[in-house]
Amino acid sequence: NAGVTQTPKFRVLKTGQSMTLLCAQDMNHEYMYWYRQDPGMGLRLIHYSVGEGTTAKGEVPDGYNVSRLKKQNFLLGLESAAPSQTSVYFCASSGTSGLPPIVGELFFGEGSRLTVL
Amino acid sequence: KQEVTQIPAALSVPEGENLVLNCSFTDSAIYNLQWFRQDPGKGLTSLLLIQSSQREQTSGRLNASLDKSSGRSTLYIAASQPGDSATYLCAAKLIFGTGTRLQVFP
């Protein structure tokens, strides 16, 4: 049982380049999230998804796009990378319970370290 | 908007001490609160999830309490060990605190 898997783990980009981070979970979770972690800022929610085909903005969505074409995958895209997007990116997933659904325990991947030069 | 604060930001203690980490949140309309551990360069490992209907949750030497009305949670670590050295984070309604960096020295 792999849990939450992120690829790639490391990436270096030049300003203006584009890239996609892939997150895959094998726990059949409905909800998936992308966070970024910066020194002194903690983890900040970028985008999240409450199910296949849905996405929503978090705290810091600007400069990022996401897609959830399959339940197990959540993609984070940078169309034109900027140095301010140098960060460690974490994907997480969670199940739900009850109606209306309550977010359950969060499970995180190991992170993807992105450097934009 | 939910805001989560963790105090202290850093803590250094000798091995064997019992210690308390604090987490406060501004929006008390939470369904649960979760504590994590993060080792340098690693992802977040879930330690405890406390439901809003619970007051405490225990796992081994760890005990987490939750007081929704006052917007506070504490993580109690008994008989600390050097292997407990890490950053501890709490999260409420998907919002994280900036963590407490714990160092336990022999």
mmCIF file of C-alpha atoms in Angstrom:
data_model
loop_
_atom_site.group_PDB
_atom_site.id
_atom_site.type_symbol
_atom_site.label_atom_id
_atom_site.label_comp_id
_atom_site.label_asym_id
_atom_site.label_seq_id
_atom_site.Cartn_x
_atom_site.Cartn_y
_atom_site.Cartn_z
ATOM 1 C CA ASN A 1 0.000 0.000 0.000
ATOM 2 C CA ALA A 2 1.871 3.061 -1.302
ATOM 3 C CA GLY A 3 -0.452 5.753 0.126
ATOM 4 C CA VAL A 4 0.224 9.099 -1.563
ATOM 5 C CA THR A 5 2.940 9.226 -4.210
ATOM 6 C CA GLN A 6 4.341 12.394 -5.769
ATOM 7 C CA THR A 7 6.429 12.692 -8.921
ATOM 8 C CA PRO A 8 8.921 14.110 -9.568
ATOM 9 C CA LYS A 9 10.659 14.522 -6.213
ATOM 10 C CA PHE A 10 13.032 17.212 -7.474
ATOM 11 C CA ARG A 11 12.871 19.609 -10.380
ATOM 12 C CA VAL A 12 14.772 22.690 -11.505
ATOM 13 C CA LEU A 13 13.099 25.085 -13.920
ATOM 14 C CA LYS A 14 14.026 28.308 -15.602
ATOM 15 C CA THR A 15 11.728 31.313 -15.287
ATOM 16 C CA GLY A 16 8.891 31.041 -17.784
ATOM 17 C CA GLN A 17 9.039 27.278 -18.215
ATOM 18 C CA SER A 18 6.054 25.073 -17.507
ATOM 19 C CA MET A 19 5.738 21.816 -15.653
ATOM 20 C CA THR A 20 3.273 19.438 -14.034
ATOM 21 C CA LEU A 21 3.480 17.702 -10.676
ATOM 22 C CA LEU A 22 1.626 14.418 -10.379
ATOM 23 C CA CYS A 23 -0.002 13.096 -7.229
ATOM 24 C CA ALA A 24 -1.434 9.602 -7.021
ATOM 25 C CA GLN A 25 -3.253 7.972 -4.103
ATOM 26 C CA ASP A 26 -4.351 4.375 -3.718
ATOM 27 C CA MET A 27 -6.680 4.780 -0.723
ATOM 28 C CA ASN A 28 -9.810 5.539 -2.768
ATOM 29 C CA HIS A 29 -10.049 8.957 -1.125
ATOM 30 C CA GLU A 30 -12.520 11.487 -2.460
ATOM 31 C CA TYR A 31 -10.634 14.593 -1.401
ATOM 32 C CA MET A 32 -7.172 15.625 -2.597
ATOM 33 C CA TYR A 33 -5.090 18.724 -1.905
ATOM 34 C CA TRP A 34 -1.968 20.581 -3.012
ATOM 35 C CA TYR A 35 0.026 22.584 -0.484
ATOM 36 C CA ARG A 36 3.245 24.514 -0.668
ATOM 37 C CA GLN A 37 5.647 24.820 2.250
ATOM 38 C CA ASP A 38 7.988 27.756 2.636
ATOM 39 C CA PRO A 39 10.313 28.656 5.532
ATOM 40 C CA GLY A 40 8.493 30.742 8.102
ATOM 41 C CA MET A 41 5.182 30.475 6.226
ATOM 42 C CA GLY A 42 4.150 26.948 7.063
ATOM 43 C CA LEU A 43 1.957 24.960 4.714
ATOM 44 C CA ARG A 44 -0.483 26.897 2.557
ATOM 45 C CA LEU A 45 -3.301 25.346 0.566
ATOM 46 C CA ILE A 46 -3.049 25.999 -3.177
ATOM 47 C CA HIS A 47 -5.976 24.055 -4.674
ATOM 48 C CA TYR A 48 -8.085 21.134 -3.653
ATOM 49 C CA SER A 49 -10.586 18.693 -5.118
ATOM 50 C CA VAL A 50 -13.642 17.110 -3.527
ATOM 51 C CA GLY A 51 -14.068 14.496 -6.232
ATOM 52 C CA GLU A 52 -13.259 13.413 -9.758
ATOM 53 C CA GLY A 53 -13.767 16.280 -12.180
ATOM 54 C CA THR A 54 -13.935 18.961 -9.474
ATOM 55 C CA THR A 55 -11.371 21.527 -8.329
ATOM 56 C CA ALA A 56 -11.455 24.557 -6.031
ATOM 57 C CA LYS A 57 -9.122 27.376 -5.008
ATOM 58 C CA GLY A 58 -7.308 27.403 -1.704
ATOM 59 C CA GLU A 59 -5.385 30.200 0.016
ATOM 60 C CA VAL A 60 -2.714 30.811 -2.642
ATOM 61 C CA PRO A 61 -4.039 29.662 -6.057
ATOM 62 C CA ASP A 62 -2.518 32.311 -8.335
ATOM 63 C CA GLY A 63 -0.034 30.990 -10.892
ATOM 64 C CA TYR A 64 -1.204 27.390 -10.558
ATOM 65 C CA ASN A 65 -3.753 25.187 -12.283
ATOM 66 C CA VAL A 66 -5.004 21.756 -11.307
ATOM 67 C CA SER A 67 -6.932 18.896 -12.800
ATOM 68 C CA ARG A 68 -8.610 15.791 -11.389
ATOM 69 C CA LEU A 69 -9.517 13.655 -14.388
ATOM 70 C CA LYS A 70 -9.275 10.431 -12.414
ATOM 71 C CA LYS A 71 -10.212 9.899 -8.786
ATOM 72 C CA GLN A 72 -6.769 8.626 -7.859
ATOM 73 C CA ASN A 73 -4.773 11.421 -9.526
ATOM 74 C CA PHE A 74 -4.452 15.138 -8.861
ATOM 75 C CA LEU A 75 -2.193 17.208 -11.107
ATOM 76 C CA LEU A 76 -0.663 20.588 -10.278
ATOM 77 C CA GLY A 77 0.518 22.698 -13.190
ATOM 78 C CA LEU A 78 2.687 25.765 -13.474
ATOM 79 C CA GLU A 79 2.190 27.427 -16.857
ATOM 80 C CA SER A 80 4.941 30.039 -16.530
ATOM 81 C CA ALA A 81 7.183 29.401 -13.553
ATOM 82 C CA ALA A 82 8.455 32.307 -11.457
ATOM 83 C CA PRO A 83 11.216 32.363 -8.808
ATOM 84 C CA SER A 84 8.506 33.020 -6.181
ATOM 85 C CA GLN A 85 7.215 29.519 -6.885
ATOM 86 C CA THR A 86 10.416 27.964 -5.586
ATOM 87 C CA SER A 87 9.081 25.799 -2.773
ATOM 88 C CA VAL A 88 8.393 22.317 -1.541
ATOM 89 C CA TYR A 89 5.035 21.069 -2.772
ATOM 90 C CA PHE A 90 3.020 18.520 -0.863
ATOM 91 C CA CYS A 91 0.033 16.537 -1.997
ATOM 92 C CA ALA A 92 -2.435 15.097 0.478
ATOM 93 C CA SER A 93 -5.627 13.081 0.387
ATOM 94 C CA SER A 94 -8.414 12.335 2.814
ATOM 95 C CA GLY A 95 -11.548 10.331 3.102
ATOM 96 C CA THR A 96 -14.860 11.737 4.284
ATOM 97 C CA SER A 97 -17.637 10.680 6.612
ATOM 98 C CA GLY A 98 -21.242 11.611 7.162
ATOM 99 C CA LEU A 99 -23.549 13.980 5.338
ATOM 100 C CA PRO A 100 -22.644 16.705 4.692
ATOM 101 C CA PRO A 101 -19.229 15.084 4.254
ATOM 102 C CA ILE A 102 -16.639 15.870 6.905
ATOM 103 C CA VAL A 103 -12.975 15.904 5.967
ATOM 104 C CA GLY A 104 -11.213 12.953 7.587
ATOM 105 C CA GLU A 105 -7.590 12.262 8.376
ATOM 106 C CA LEU A 106 -5.072 13.828 6.009
ATOM 107 C CA PHE A 107 -2.367 11.644 4.458
ATOM 108 C CA PHE A 108 0.625 13.312 2.843
ATOM 109 C CA GLY A 109 3.131 12.453 0.150
ATOM 110 C CA GLU A 110 6.880 12.907 0.576
ATOM 111 C CA GLY A 111 6.961 16.220 -1.256
ATOM 112 C CA SER A 112 8.321 17.636 -4.498
ATOM 113 C CA ARG A 113 11.117 20.174 -4.256
ATOM 114 C CA LEU A 114 10.909 22.758 -7.037
ATOM 115 C CA THR A 115 13.549 25.385 -7.771
ATOM 116 C CA VAL A 116 12.866 28.133 -10.299
ATOM 117 C CA LEU A 117 15.948 29.995 -11.484
ATOM 118 C CA LYS B 1 -10.949 32.838 8.132
ATOM 119 C CA GLN B 2 -9.240 30.156 10.161
ATOM 120 C CA GLU B 3 -5.881 31.064 11.679
ATOM 121 C CA VAL B 4 -3.741 28.529 13.519
ATOM 122 C CA THR B 5 -0.940 29.481 15.885
ATOM 123 C CA GLN B 6 1.601 27.215 17.524
ATOM 124 C CA ILE B 7 3.607 28.134 20.583
ATOM 125 C CA PRO B 8 6.489 27.821 21.207
ATOM 126 C CA ALA B 9 8.139 28.043 17.790
ATOM 127 C CA ALA B 10 11.108 26.055 19.075
ATOM 128 C CA LEU B 11 11.832 23.969 22.125
ATOM 129 C CA SER B 12 14.981 22.251 23.349
ATOM 130 C CA VAL B 13 14.731 19.816 26.259
ATOM 131 C CA PRO B 14 16.828 17.076 27.863
ATOM 132 C CA GLU B 15 15.857 13.483 27.327
ATOM 133 C CA GLY B 16 13.214 12.179 29.718
ATOM 134 C CA GLU B 17 11.258 15.391 30.154
ATOM 135 C CA ASN B 18 7.499 15.543 29.722
ATOM 136 C CA LEU B 19 6.513 18.401 27.472
ATOM 137 C CA VAL B 20 3.484 20.207 26.077
ATOM 138 C CA LEU B 21 3.083 21.733 22.651
ATOM 139 C CA ASN B 22 0.305 24.239 22.086
ATOM 140 C CA CYS B 23 -1.979 24.883 19.138
ATOM 141 C CA SER B 24 -4.649 27.583 19.028
ATOM 142 C CA PHE B 25 -7.234 28.248 16.329
ATOM 143 C CA THR B 26 -9.614 31.135 15.720
ATOM 144 C CA ASP B 27 -12.574 29.342 14.137
ATOM 145 C CA SER B 28 -14.017 26.912 16.646
ATOM 146 C CA ALA B 29 -16.450 25.420 14.115
ATOM 147 C CA ILE B 30 -14.141 22.501 13.431
ATOM 148 C CA TYR B 31 -15.003 18.827 12.971
ATOM 149 C CA ASN B 32 -11.566 17.607 13.931
ATOM 150 C CA LEU B 33 -7.983 18.663 14.559
ATOM 151 C CA GLN B 34 -4.922 16.753 13.471
ATOM 152 C CA TRP B 35 -1.349 16.656 14.775
ATOM 153 C CA PHE B 36 1.594 15.793 12.533
ATOM 154 C CA ARG B 37 5.282 15.186 12.800
ATOM 155 C CA GLN B 38 7.715 16.315 10.112
ATOM 156 C CA ASP B 39 11.353 15.276 9.973
ATOM 157 C CA PRO B 40 13.794 17.495 8.016
ATOM 158 C CA GLY B 41 13.371 17.078 4.277
ATOM 159 C CA LYS B 42 10.477 14.660 4.714
ATOM 160 C CA GLY B 43 6.732 14.628 4.405
ATOM 161 C CA LEU B 44 4.170 14.916 7.186
ATOM 162 C CA THR B 45 3.332 11.898 9.303
ATOM 163 C CA SER B 46 -0.034 11.859 11.009
ATOM 164 C CA LEU B 47 0.212 11.415 14.780
ATOM 165 C CA LEU B 48 -3.286 11.931 16.118
ATOM 166 C CA LEU B 49 -6.676 12.995 14.832
ATOM 167 C CA ILE B 50 -9.112 14.308 17.432
ATOM 168 C CA GLN B 51 -12.761 14.524 16.499
ATOM 169 C CA SER B 52 -14.692 17.551 17.751
ATOM 170 C CA SER B 53 -16.773 15.273 19.967
ATOM 171 C CA GLN B 54 -13.643 13.993 21.725
ATOM 172 C CA ARG B 55 -11.640 15.713 24.433
ATOM 173 C CA GLU B 56 -8.553 13.523 24.223
ATOM 174 C CA GLN B 57 -6.812 11.053 21.976
ATOM 175 C CA THR B 58 -3.844 8.903 22.941
ATOM 176 C CA SER B 59 -1.205 6.988 21.025
ATOM 177 C CA GLY B 60 1.670 5.532 22.983
ATOM 178 C CA ARG B 61 3.547 8.361 24.716
ATOM 179 C CA LEU B 62 1.486 10.987 22.916
ATOM 180 C CA ASN B 63 -1.719 12.500 24.215
ATOM 181 C CA ALA B 64 -3.630 15.230 22.428
ATOM 182 C CA SER B 65 -6.449 17.236 23.953
ATOM 183 C CA LEU B 66 -9.000 19.491 22.326
ATOM 184 C CA ASP B 67 -11.028 22.355 23.795
ATOM 185 C CA LYS B 68 -13.182 23.719 21.000
ATOM 186 C CA SER B 69 -14.780 26.457 23.071
ATOM 187 C CA SER B 70 -11.422 28.047 23.860
ATOM 188 C CA GLY B 71 -9.903 27.262 20.464
ATOM 189 C CA ARG B 72 -7.024 25.254 21.875
ATOM 190 C CA SER B 73 -5.349 21.897 21.486
ATOM 191 C CA THR B 74 -2.297 20.550 23.255
ATOM 192 C CA LEU B 75 0.051 17.714 22.402
ATOM 193 C CA TYR B 76 1.608 16.097 25.447
ATOM 194 C CA ILE B 77 4.747 14.022 24.941
ATOM 195 C CA ALA B 78 5.714 11.843 27.872
ATOM 196 C CA ALA B 79 9.291 10.824 28.649
ATOM 197 C CA SER B 80 10.768 12.509 25.604
ATOM 198 C CA GLN B 81 13.516 10.778 23.612
ATOM 199 C CA PRO B 82 16.092 12.052 21.081
ATOM 200 C CA GLY B 83 14.098 10.264 18.391
ATOM 201 C CA ASP B 84 11.210 12.646 19.119
ATOM 202 C CA SER B 85 13.253 15.511 17.650
ATOM 203 C CA ALA B 86 11.241 16.886 14.732
ATOM 204 C CA THR B 87 8.816 19.656 13.844
ATOM 205 C CA TYR B 88 5.278 19.168 15.126
ATOM 206 C CA LEU B 89 2.389 20.704 13.224
ATOM 207 C CA CYS B 90 -1.304 20.997 13.927
ATOM 208 C CA ALA B 91 -4.060 21.564 11.389
ATOM 209 C CA ALA B 92 -7.694 22.661 11.718
ATOM 210 C CA LYS B 93 -10.052 22.970 8.730
ATOM 211 C CA LEU B 94 -7.124 22.369 6.365
ATOM 212 C CA ILE B 95 -5.181 25.333 7.824
ATOM 213 C CA PHE B 96 -1.784 24.628 9.367
ATOM 214 C CA GLY B 97 0.186 26.293 12.086
ATOM 215 C CA THR B 98 3.854 27.056 11.423
ATOM 216 C CA GLY B 99 4.918 24.313 13.805
ATOM 217 C CA THR B 100 7.027 23.761 16.896
ATOM 218 C CA ARG B 101 10.581 22.613 16.245
ATOM 219 C CA LEU B 102 11.505 20.193 19.028
ATOM 220 C CA GLN B 103 15.003 19.096 19.895
ATOM 221 C CA VAL B 104 15.526 16.453 22.574
ATOM 222 C CA PHE B 105 19.152 16.097 23.606
ATOM 223 C CA PRO B 106 20.681 13.097 25.420
#
